[in-house]
mmCIF file of C-alpha atoms and ligand atoms in Angstrom:
data_model
loop_
_atom_site.group_PDB
_atom_site.id
_atom_site.type_symbol
_atom_site.label_atom_id
_atom_site.label_comp_id
_atom_site.label_asym_id
_atom_site.label_seq_id
_atom_site.Cartn_x
_atom_site.Cartn_y
_atom_site.Cartn_z
ATOM 1 C CA MET L 1 -74.883 -68.527 12.905
ATOM 2 C CA SER L 2 -71.559 -70.045 11.838
ATOM 3 C CA GLU L 3 -68.665 -68.047 11.105
ATOM 4 C CA LYS L 4 -68.032 -68.998 7.459
ATOM 5 C CA MET L 5 -69.677 -67.982 4.591
ATOM 6 C CA LEU L 6 -70.387 -69.515 0.872
ATOM 7 C CA THR L 7 -71.095 -66.959 -1.893
ATOM 8 C CA VAL L 8 -73.225 -68.644 -4.805
ATOM 9 C CA VAL L 9 -72.242 -66.527 -7.723
ATOM 10 C CA VAL L 10 -74.827 -67.139 -10.676
ATOM 11 C CA PRO L 11 -74.237 -65.653 -14.135
ATOM 12 C CA SER L 12 -77.508 -65.287 -15.700
ATOM 13 C CA TYR L 13 -78.568 -64.254 -19.187
ATOM 14 C CA ASN L 14 -82.108 -64.318 -19.832
ATOM 15 C CA GLU L 15 -82.645 -66.853 -17.055
ATOM 16 C CA GLU L 16 -86.245 -65.946 -16.024
ATOM 17 C CA GLU L 17 -87.432 -69.385 -16.244
ATOM 18 C CA SER L 18 -84.259 -71.054 -14.520
ATOM 19 C CA ILE L 19 -83.549 -68.415 -11.609
ATOM 20 C CA PRO L 20 -86.796 -69.358 -9.651
ATOM 21 C CA LEU L 21 -86.034 -73.415 -10.152
ATOM 22 C CA PHE L 22 -82.262 -72.629 -9.514
ATOM 23 C CA TYR L 23 -83.244 -70.536 -5.979
ATOM 24 C CA GLU L 24 -85.664 -73.708 -4.789
ATOM 25 C CA GLU L 25 -82.995 -76.002 -5.729
ATOM 26 C CA MET L 26 -80.355 -74.231 -4.015
ATOM 27 C CA ILE L 27 -82.360 -73.469 -0.860
ATOM 28 C CA ARG L 28 -83.269 -77.424 -0.751
ATOM 29 C CA VAL L 29 -79.870 -78.397 -0.847
ATOM 30 C CA TYR L 30 -78.539 -75.682 1.817
ATOM 31 C CA ASP L 31 -81.639 -76.153 4.056
ATOM 32 C CA THR L 32 -80.993 -79.877 4.277
ATOM 33 C CA GLU L 33 -77.316 -80.237 4.489
ATOM 34 C CA LEU L 34 -75.333 -77.089 4.788
ATOM 35 C CA LYS L 35 -77.452 -75.104 7.449
ATOM 36 C CA ASP L 36 -75.523 -75.938 10.173
ATOM 37 C CA LYS L 37 -72.133 -75.639 8.873
ATOM 38 C CA ILE L 38 -72.122 -72.463 6.821
ATOM 39 C CA ASP L 39 -73.748 -69.194 5.854
ATOM 40 C CA LEU L 40 -74.994 -68.633 2.372
ATOM 41 C CA GLU L 41 -75.304 -65.675 0.232
ATOM 42 C CA PHE L 42 -76.566 -65.525 -3.396
ATOM 43 C CA LEU L 43 -75.096 -63.119 -5.957
ATOM 44 C CA PHE L 44 -76.736 -63.267 -9.118
ATOM 45 C CA VAL L 45 -75.102 -61.371 -11.870
ATOM 46 C CA ASP L 46 -77.394 -60.234 -14.607
ATOM 47 C CA ASP L 47 -75.514 -59.822 -17.834
ATOM 48 C CA GLY L 48 -77.626 -57.428 -19.432
ATOM 49 C CA SER L 49 -80.323 -59.741 -19.929
ATOM 50 C CA LYS L 50 -83.373 -58.673 -22.159
ATOM 51 C CA ASP L 51 -86.260 -60.751 -20.324
ATOM 52 C CA ARG L 52 -87.376 -60.312 -16.946
ATOM 53 C CA THR L 53 -84.515 -61.828 -15.295
ATOM 54 C CA MET L 54 -83.920 -58.386 -13.102
ATOM 55 C CA GLU L 55 -87.664 -58.463 -12.206
ATOM 56 C CA VAL L 56 -87.440 -62.240 -10.879
ATOM 57 C CA ILE L 57 -84.492 -61.307 -8.719
ATOM 58 C CA HIS L 58 -86.045 -58.265 -7.316
ATOM 59 C CA GLU L 59 -88.995 -60.486 -6.459
ATOM 60 C CA LEU L 60 -86.727 -62.993 -4.608
ATOM 61 C CA ASN L 61 -84.909 -60.123 -3.042
ATOM 62 C CA LYS L 62 -88.143 -59.221 -1.482
ATOM 63 C CA LYS L 63 -88.670 -62.361 0.460
ATOM 64 C CA ASP L 64 -84.823 -63.421 1.189
ATOM 65 C CA ASP L 65 -82.241 -60.817 2.034
ATOM 66 C CA ARG L 66 -79.519 -63.576 1.478
ATOM 67 C CA ILE L 67 -80.044 -62.112 -2.131
ATOM 68 C CA HIS L 68 -77.372 -59.790 -3.788
ATOM 69 C CA TYR L 69 -76.977 -58.935 -7.458
ATOM 70 C CA VAL L 70 -75.049 -57.064 -9.552
ATOM 71 C CA SER L 71 -76.917 -55.750 -13.043
ATOM 72 C CA PHE L 72 -74.714 -54.743 -16.001
ATOM 73 C CA SER L 73 -75.677 -52.158 -18.408
ATOM 74 C CA ARG L 74 -75.412 -54.375 -21.332
ATOM 75 C CA ASN L 75 -74.617 -57.987 -21.979
ATOM 76 C CA PHE L 76 -70.937 -58.349 -21.574
ATOM 77 C CA GLY L 77 -70.674 -62.000 -21.465
ATOM 78 C CA LYS L 78 -70.269 -65.110 -19.168
ATOM 79 C CA GLU L 79 -66.594 -64.386 -18.346
ATOM 80 C CA ALA L 80 -67.207 -60.567 -17.371
ATOM 81 C CA ALA L 81 -70.018 -62.025 -15.269
ATOM 82 C CA ILE L 82 -67.902 -64.350 -13.498
ATOM 83 C CA TYR L 83 -65.193 -61.712 -12.774
ATOM 84 C CA ALA L 84 -67.954 -59.595 -11.547
ATOM 85 C CA GLY L 85 -69.275 -62.058 -9.187
ATOM 86 C CA LEU L 86 -65.908 -63.032 -7.490
ATOM 87 C CA GLU L 87 -65.340 -59.408 -7.337
ATOM 88 C CA ASN L 88 -68.078 -58.479 -5.063
ATOM 89 C CA ALA L 89 -68.468 -61.811 -3.336
ATOM 90 C CA SER L 90 -67.991 -61.666 0.425
ATOM 91 C CA GLY L 91 -67.974 -65.231 1.227
ATOM 92 C CA ASP L 92 -64.942 -67.101 2.492
ATOM 93 C CA TYR L 93 -65.705 -69.677 -0.352
ATOM 94 C CA VAL L 94 -67.164 -68.614 -3.457
ATOM 95 C CA ALA L 95 -68.955 -71.154 -5.655
ATOM 96 C CA ILE L 96 -69.641 -70.448 -9.589
ATOM 97 C CA LEU L 97 -73.009 -71.983 -10.777
ATOM 98 C CA ASP L 98 -75.029 -71.706 -13.898
ATOM 99 C CA ALA L 99 -78.376 -70.712 -13.448
ATOM 100 C CA ASP L 100 -79.958 -73.251 -15.818
ATOM 101 C CA LEU L 101 -79.087 -76.438 -13.104
ATOM 102 C CA GLN L 102 -76.533 -77.964 -15.312
ATOM 103 C CA ASP L 103 -74.381 -77.553 -12.597
ATOM 104 C CA PRO L 104 -75.927 -79.437 -9.483
ATOM 105 C CA PRO L 105 -76.231 -77.752 -6.163
ATOM 106 C CA ALA L 106 -76.368 -81.276 -4.824
ATOM 107 C CA LEU L 107 -72.578 -81.514 -5.435
ATOM 108 C CA LEU L 108 -72.038 -78.269 -3.107
ATOM 109 C CA PRO L 109 -72.172 -80.369 0.585
ATOM 110 C CA GLU L 110 -69.383 -82.634 -0.840
ATOM 111 C CA MET L 111 -67.333 -79.922 -2.431
ATOM 112 C CA ILE L 112 -67.569 -77.994 0.954
ATOM 113 C CA ARG L 113 -66.389 -81.141 2.644
ATOM 114 C CA ILE L 114 -63.352 -81.392 0.433
ATOM 115 C CA VAL L 115 -62.374 -78.093 1.153
ATOM 116 C CA GLU L 116 -62.633 -77.976 4.754
ATOM 117 C CA GLU L 117 -61.610 -81.427 5.496
ATOM 118 C CA GLU L 118 -59.015 -82.670 2.781
ATOM 119 C CA HIS L 119 -57.455 -78.920 2.639
ATOM 120 C CA TYR L 120 -58.085 -78.453 -0.794
ATOM 121 C CA ASP L 121 -58.230 -74.796 -2.339
ATOM 122 C CA CYS L 122 -60.540 -75.378 -5.249
ATOM 123 C CA VAL L 123 -62.753 -78.421 -6.305
ATOM 124 C CA GLY L 124 -63.871 -78.201 -9.633
ATOM 125 C CA SER L 125 -66.124 -80.376 -11.565
ATOM 126 C CA ARG L 126 -66.272 -82.123 -14.865
ATOM 127 C CA ARG L 127 -68.510 -83.866 -17.017
ATOM 128 C CA VAL L 128 -67.484 -87.406 -18.105
ATOM 129 C CA THR L 129 -70.396 -87.758 -20.569
ATOM 130 C CA ARG L 130 -71.911 -84.985 -23.006
ATOM 131 C CA LYS L 131 -74.939 -86.681 -23.449
ATOM 132 C CA GLY L 132 -77.828 -84.408 -24.868
ATOM 133 C CA GLU L 133 -75.600 -82.430 -26.890
ATOM 134 C CA PRO L 134 -75.030 -82.605 -30.440
ATOM 135 C CA PRO L 135 -72.460 -85.126 -31.535
ATOM 136 C CA ILE L 136 -70.600 -82.396 -33.585
ATOM 137 C CA ARG L 137 -70.153 -80.180 -30.739
ATOM 138 C CA SER L 138 -68.784 -82.822 -28.865
ATOM 139 C CA PHE L 139 -66.437 -83.898 -31.079
ATOM 140 C CA PHE L 140 -64.973 -80.432 -31.870
ATOM 141 C CA ALA L 141 -65.177 -79.626 -28.085
ATOM 142 C CA ARG L 142 -62.740 -83.027 -27.561
ATOM 143 C CA GLN L 143 -60.348 -82.084 -30.329
ATOM 144 C CA PHE L 144 -60.025 -78.308 -28.800
ATOM 145 C CA TYR L 145 -59.092 -79.741 -25.544
ATOM 146 C CA LYS L 146 -56.535 -82.175 -27.231
ATOM 147 C CA LEU L 147 -55.157 -79.301 -28.999
ATOM 148 C CA MET L 148 -54.989 -77.061 -26.083
ATOM 149 C CA ALA L 149 -53.274 -79.720 -23.991
ATOM 150 C CA LYS L 150 -50.408 -79.901 -26.654
ATOM 151 C CA ILE L 151 -50.059 -76.337 -27.358
ATOM 152 C CA SER L 152 -50.673 -74.181 -23.729
ATOM 153 C CA GLN L 153 -48.901 -73.924 -20.726
ATOM 154 C CA ALA L 154 -52.418 -73.733 -18.784
ATOM 155 C CA GLU L 155 -53.712 -77.186 -17.813
ATOM 156 C CA ILE L 156 -57.162 -77.369 -19.266
ATOM 157 C CA VAL L 157 -59.327 -80.526 -18.567
ATOM 158 C CA ASP L 158 -61.410 -82.045 -21.034
ATOM 159 C CA GLY L 159 -65.075 -81.385 -19.927
ATOM 160 C CA ALA L 160 -64.027 -79.208 -17.173
ATOM 161 C CA ARG L 161 -67.017 -76.736 -16.273
ATOM 162 C CA ASP L 162 -66.801 -73.324 -14.516
ATOM 163 C CA PHE L 163 -68.711 -74.783 -11.687
ATOM 164 C CA GLN L 164 -66.198 -74.967 -8.879
ATOM 165 C CA LEU L 165 -65.752 -73.903 -5.402
ATOM 166 C CA MET L 166 -62.618 -72.245 -4.130
ATOM 167 C CA ASN L 167 -61.505 -70.511 -1.084
ATOM 168 C CA LYS L 168 -60.512 -66.661 -0.871
ATOM 169 C CA LYS L 169 -56.711 -67.871 -1.880
ATOM 170 C CA VAL L 170 -58.098 -68.690 -5.411
ATOM 171 C CA VAL L 171 -60.510 -66.090 -5.839
ATOM 172 C CA ASN L 172 -57.877 -63.425 -5.451
ATOM 173 C CA ALA L 173 -55.472 -65.412 -7.677
ATOM 174 C CA ILE L 174 -58.225 -65.234 -10.392
ATOM 175 C CA LEU L 175 -58.875 -61.803 -9.403
ATOM 176 C CA SER L 176 -55.205 -60.666 -9.957
ATOM 177 C CA MET L 177 -55.296 -62.067 -13.592
ATOM 178 C CA GLY L 178 -56.863 -58.542 -14.643
ATOM 179 C CA GLU L 179 -56.843 -59.241 -18.347
ATOM 180 C CA TYR L 180 -59.623 -58.103 -20.590
ATOM 181 C CA ASN L 181 -59.901 -61.347 -22.755
ATOM 182 C CA ARG L 182 -60.605 -63.484 -20.288
ATOM 183 C CA PHE L 183 -60.730 -67.236 -21.116
ATOM 184 C CA SER L 184 -61.924 -69.007 -17.500
ATOM 185 C CA LYS L 185 -60.789 -72.268 -18.327
ATOM 186 C CA GLY L 186 -57.368 -71.348 -18.808
ATOM 187 C CA ILE L 187 -57.234 -68.846 -16.066
ATOM 188 C CA PHE L 188 -58.326 -71.523 -13.468
ATOM 189 C CA GLY L 189 -56.255 -73.879 -14.753
ATOM 190 C CA TRP L 190 -53.059 -71.294 -15.229
ATOM 191 C CA ILE L 191 -53.042 -70.436 -11.244
ATOM 192 C CA GLY L 192 -52.349 -73.725 -9.928
ATOM 193 C CA PHE L 193 -53.211 -74.329 -6.169
ATOM 194 C CA ARG L 194 -54.404 -77.611 -4.763
ATOM 195 C CA LYS L 195 -57.485 -78.573 -6.896
ATOM 196 C CA LYS L 196 -59.718 -81.619 -6.893
ATOM 197 C CA TRP L 197 -61.877 -82.811 -9.776
ATOM 198 C CA LEU L 198 -65.301 -84.241 -8.918
ATOM 199 C CA GLU L 199 -66.857 -86.005 -12.009
ATOM 200 C CA TYR L 200 -70.477 -86.190 -12.991
ATOM 201 C CA GLU L 201 -72.994 -87.233 -15.419
ATOM 202 C CA ASN L 202 -74.071 -84.068 -17.815
ATOM 203 C CA VAL L 203 -77.468 -82.531 -17.022
ATOM 204 C CA GLU L 204 -79.663 -81.085 -19.367
ATOM 205 C CA ARG L 205 -80.962 -77.297 -18.769
ATOM 206 C CA ALA L 206 -83.887 -76.879 -16.642
ATOM 207 C CA ALA L 207 -85.578 -74.602 -18.816
ATOM 208 C CA GLY L 208 -84.782 -71.614 -21.310
ATOM 209 C CA GLU L 209 -82.390 -72.616 -23.887
ATOM 210 C CA THR L 210 -78.419 -72.504 -24.399
ATOM 211 C CA LYS L 211 -76.787 -68.823 -25.476
ATOM 212 C CA TRP L 212 -74.022 -70.757 -27.360
ATOM 213 C CA SER L 213 -74.463 -71.179 -30.971
ATOM 214 C CA PHE L 214 -71.720 -73.497 -32.830
ATOM 215 C CA TRP L 215 -70.073 -70.277 -34.218
ATOM 216 C CA LYS L 216 -70.065 -68.607 -30.912
ATOM 217 C CA LEU L 217 -68.355 -71.557 -29.507
ATOM 218 C CA PHE L 218 -65.675 -71.542 -32.276
ATOM 219 C CA LEU L 219 -64.727 -67.860 -31.688
ATOM 220 C CA TYR L 220 -64.468 -68.702 -27.897
ATOM 221 C CA ALA L 221 -62.269 -71.632 -28.648
ATOM 222 C CA LEU L 222 -59.966 -69.191 -30.946
ATOM 223 C CA ASP L 223 -60.020 -66.723 -27.992
ATOM 224 C CA GLY L 224 -58.637 -69.396 -25.570
ATOM 225 C CA ILE L 225 -56.152 -70.463 -27.922
ATOM 226 C CA ILE L 226 -54.968 -67.007 -28.792
ATOM 227 C CA ALA L 227 -54.977 -65.959 -24.864
ATOM 228 C CA PHE L 228 -53.046 -69.053 -23.498
ATOM 229 C CA SER L 229 -50.521 -70.082 -26.699
ATOM 230 C CA THR L 230 -48.681 -68.360 -28.860
ATOM 231 C CA ALA L 231 -48.243 -71.474 -30.838
ATOM 232 C CA PRO L 232 -49.744 -70.391 -33.895
ATOM 233 C CA LEU L 233 -47.001 -68.005 -34.333
ATOM 234 C CA VAL L 234 -44.571 -70.323 -34.024
ATOM 235 C CA ILE L 235 -46.493 -72.297 -36.916
ATOM 236 C CA SER L 236 -46.325 -69.072 -39.417
ATOM 237 C CA SER L 237 -42.540 -68.880 -38.743
ATOM 238 C CA VAL L 238 -41.812 -72.784 -39.425
ATOM 239 C CA MET L 239 -44.178 -72.429 -42.714
ATOM 240 C CA GLY L 240 -42.051 -69.612 -43.635
ATOM 241 C CA MET L 241 -38.761 -71.525 -43.145
ATOM 242 C CA VAL L 242 -40.057 -74.458 -44.818
ATOM 243 C CA MET L 243 -41.071 -72.394 -47.797
ATOM 244 C CA CYS L 244 -37.855 -70.762 -48.164
ATOM 245 C CA LEU L 245 -35.995 -74.258 -47.838
ATOM 246 C CA VAL L 246 -38.452 -75.503 -50.661
ATOM 247 C CA ALA L 247 -37.948 -72.559 -52.714
ATOM 248 C CA PHE L 248 -34.093 -72.736 -52.176
ATOM 249 C CA LEU L 249 -33.703 -76.313 -53.365
ATOM 250 C CA ALA L 250 -36.322 -75.677 -56.260
ATOM 251 C CA ILE L 251 -33.771 -73.135 -57.552
ATOM 252 C CA ILE L 252 -31.048 -75.075 -57.347
ATOM 253 C CA PHE L 253 -32.884 -77.855 -59.139
ATOM 254 C CA ILE L 254 -34.027 -75.329 -62.060
ATOM 255 C CA ILE L 255 -30.245 -74.032 -62.554
ATOM 256 C CA ILE L 256 -28.677 -77.343 -62.869
ATOM 257 C CA LYS L 257 -31.677 -78.361 -65.134
ATOM 258 C CA THR L 258 -31.172 -75.431 -67.409
ATOM 259 C CA LEU L 259 -27.512 -75.739 -67.744
ATOM 260 C CA VAL L 260 -27.922 -79.380 -68.500
ATOM 261 C CA PHE L 261 -30.795 -79.296 -70.552
ATOM 262 C CA GLY L 262 -31.193 -76.026 -71.894
ATOM 263 C CA ASP L 263 -34.117 -73.710 -71.270
ATOM 264 C CA PRO L 264 -37.741 -74.916 -72.606
ATOM 265 C CA THR L 265 -40.283 -72.441 -71.517
ATOM 266 C CA SER L 266 -42.946 -74.781 -69.651
ATOM 267 C CA GLY L 267 -44.727 -75.014 -66.246
ATOM 268 C CA TRP L 268 -46.421 -71.900 -65.835
ATOM 269 C CA PRO L 269 -49.856 -73.548 -64.545
ATOM 270 C CA SER L 270 -47.388 -74.943 -61.971
ATOM 271 C CA MET L 271 -45.963 -71.467 -61.170
ATOM 272 C CA VAL L 272 -49.480 -70.268 -60.699
ATOM 273 C CA CYS L 273 -50.417 -72.894 -58.247
ATOM 274 C CA ILE L 274 -47.154 -71.920 -56.436
ATOM 275 C CA ILE L 275 -47.501 -68.296 -56.336
ATOM 276 C CA VAL L 276 -51.295 -68.778 -55.040
ATOM 277 C CA LEU L 277 -50.265 -71.200 -52.527
ATOM 278 C CA ILE L 278 -47.546 -68.809 -51.069
ATOM 279 C CA ALA L 279 -49.650 -66.062 -51.198
ATOM 280 C CA GLY L 280 -52.252 -68.042 -49.077
ATOM 281 C CA ILE L 281 -49.848 -68.859 -46.690
ATOM 282 C CA GLN L 282 -48.409 -65.363 -46.458
ATOM 283 C CA LEU L 283 -52.056 -64.107 -45.539
ATOM 284 C CA LEU L 284 -52.681 -66.893 -43.093
ATOM 285 C CA SER L 285 -49.518 -66.067 -41.277
ATOM 286 C CA ILE L 286 -50.579 -62.210 -41.363
ATOM 287 C CA GLY L 287 -53.774 -63.169 -40.135
ATOM 288 C CA ILE L 288 -52.422 -65.028 -37.154
ATOM 289 C CA LEU L 289 -50.234 -61.870 -36.239
ATOM 290 C CA GLY L 290 -53.211 -59.701 -36.709
ATOM 291 C CA GLN L 291 -55.215 -61.868 -34.185
ATOM 292 C CA TYR L 292 -52.528 -61.376 -31.494
ATOM 293 C CA MET L 293 -52.116 -57.659 -32.687
ATOM 294 C CA ALA L 294 -55.880 -57.170 -32.307
ATOM 295 C CA LYS L 295 -55.952 -58.615 -28.895
ATOM 296 C CA THR L 296 -52.929 -56.423 -27.686
ATOM 297 C CA TYR L 297 -54.784 -53.399 -28.705
ATOM 298 C CA LEU L 298 -57.913 -54.447 -26.802
ATOM 299 C CA GLU L 299 -55.991 -55.084 -23.863
ATOM 300 C CA THR L 300 -53.776 -51.885 -23.859
ATOM 301 C CA LYS L 301 -56.942 -50.002 -23.926
ATOM 302 C CA ASN L 302 -57.772 -50.949 -20.414
ATOM 303 C CA ARG L 303 -61.249 -51.043 -20.656
ATOM 304 C CA PRO L 304 -63.689 -51.991 -17.602
ATOM 305 C CA LYS L 305 -64.679 -55.400 -18.130
ATOM 306 C CA TYR L 306 -68.232 -54.848 -17.021
ATOM 307 C CA LEU L 307 -70.178 -51.402 -16.163
ATOM 308 C CA ILE L 308 -72.741 -51.705 -13.295
ATOM 309 C CA GLU L 309 -76.253 -50.404 -13.806
ATOM 310 C CA GLU L 310 -77.632 -51.690 -10.557
ATOM 311 C CA ALA L 311 -76.560 -53.714 -7.800
ATOM 312 C CA LYS L 312 -77.351 -54.891 -4.169
ATOM 313 C CA LEU L 313 -74.273 -56.080 -2.322
ATOM 314 C CA GLN L 314 -73.363 -57.412 1.284
ATOM 315 C CA ASP L 315 -72.248 -53.720 2.274
ATOM 316 C CA LYS L 316 -73.478 -51.288 -0.228
ATOM 317 C CA GLU L 317 -75.969 -50.560 -2.464
ATOM 318 C CA ILE L 318 -75.572 -49.102 -5.846
ATOM 319 C CA LEU L 319 -78.775 -47.703 -7.923
HETATM 320 N N1 LIG X 1 -74.533 -66.557 -19.472
HETATM 321 C C1 LIG X 1 -74.262 -65.161 -19.319
HETATM 322 N N2 LIG X 1 -73.797 -64.344 -20.298
HETATM 323 C C2 LIG X 1 -73.825 -64.811 -21.487
HETATM 324 C C3 LIG X 1 -74.149 -65.920 -21.914
HETATM 325 C C4 LIG X 1 -74.578 -66.939 -20.636
HETATM 326 O O1 LIG X 1 -74.034 -64.677 -18.054
HETATM 327 O O2 LIG X 1 -73.878 -64.063 -22.461
HETATM 328 C C5 LIG X 1 -74.795 -67.395 -18.363
HETATM 329 C C6 LIG X 1 -76.129 -68.184 -18.519
HETATM 330 O O3 LIG X 1 -76.916 -67.300 -18.059
HETATM 331 C C7 LIG X 1 -75.804 -69.283 -17.788
HETATM 332 C C8 LIG X 1 -74.698 -69.727 -17.882
HETATM 333 O O4 LIG X 1 -73.765 -68.626 -18.539
HETATM 334 O O5 LIG X 1 -76.122 -69.379 -16.559
HETATM 335 C C9 LIG X 1 -74.139 -70.550 -18.984
HETATM 336 O O6 LIG X 1 -74.847 -70.621 -20.408
HETATM 337 P P1 LIG X 1 -75.457 -71.651 -21.237
HETATM 338 O O7 LIG X 1 -76.420 -72.461 -20.214
HETATM 339 O O8 LIG X 1 -76.367 -70.917 -22.348
HETATM 340 O O9 LIG X 1 -74.551 -72.547 -21.799
HETATM 341 P P2 LIG X 1 -74.375 -73.809 -21.669
HETATM 342 O O10 LIG X 1 -74.450 -74.629 -20.504
HETATM 343 O O11 LIG X 1 -74.958 -74.478 -23.163
HETATM 344 O O12 LIG X 1 -72.572 -74.270 -22.392
HETATM 345 MG MG1 LIG X 2 -75.973 -74.366 -19.652
#
């Protein structure tokens, strides 16, 4: 028995096929490289799965008492699952890994070595390739990271995964950000601390299929922008100012033209275009404002980020 413990947090939504594969791989890595150094705790967060995920976890629990779990009353999303995992982890180090083996447990020994020997607080992982992903998806993902780098204070690294190992300090820092609209990639970047990045090649899903459609990813990207930047609000103001300036110059131009050349009635098609353009810009600006308002509204309600239906944790059992 060593004194330190590693908690492996696994957000799982409909992962009945992946979880046994994940468990096996994790145990293989642990038994070969980590057993003598550190204790292990699994913390599966069942995010309201509709398949047999919970039964699979119960079965594992029967044969291995290092298995702990939290099961949500419905699907609250991966962000909520990560929060629940961090909140209920009892290890000195916490790692977040996807159930589908896209975050290779084989990187964990190296991560632990870095945290222990090189005194980093946190070790992140980033994919250097996006092999096996639809090209359009990769393209938009890249653009998103470029845009975020320009407009946000949080450092968000291209290709960064949620897969990371952190010590208690970092876990507490993340938990102290109690916002309801959680964008983990932004939160991880915002908190700072000494962080080292490990790079690896993209791995395809072991089983099952991705829960992210293009549309879901698009909305997620918008959430990220709104959560970590107020630049869109500035865009509306700047557009408004430019429009006022253009209109002002146009008015002067028209007055002078009328005084010099008289007033032949003409140009109503261009007028319609201008009205439509300006109406469009106004609606867009109100829309942007509305997005921030909506988020503020949800934030002020202070709802719980997740609700537990059933859980088995280190020191308590909720049924
Ligand atoms: N996940 C979750 N709740 C959700 C969607 C996904 O807990 O609402 C989990 C999922 O089970 C997996 C991880 O988040 O362990 C990553 O999901 P996925 O593999 O579908 O995303 P991708 O790797 O394609 O980005
Ligand atoms: Mg995946």
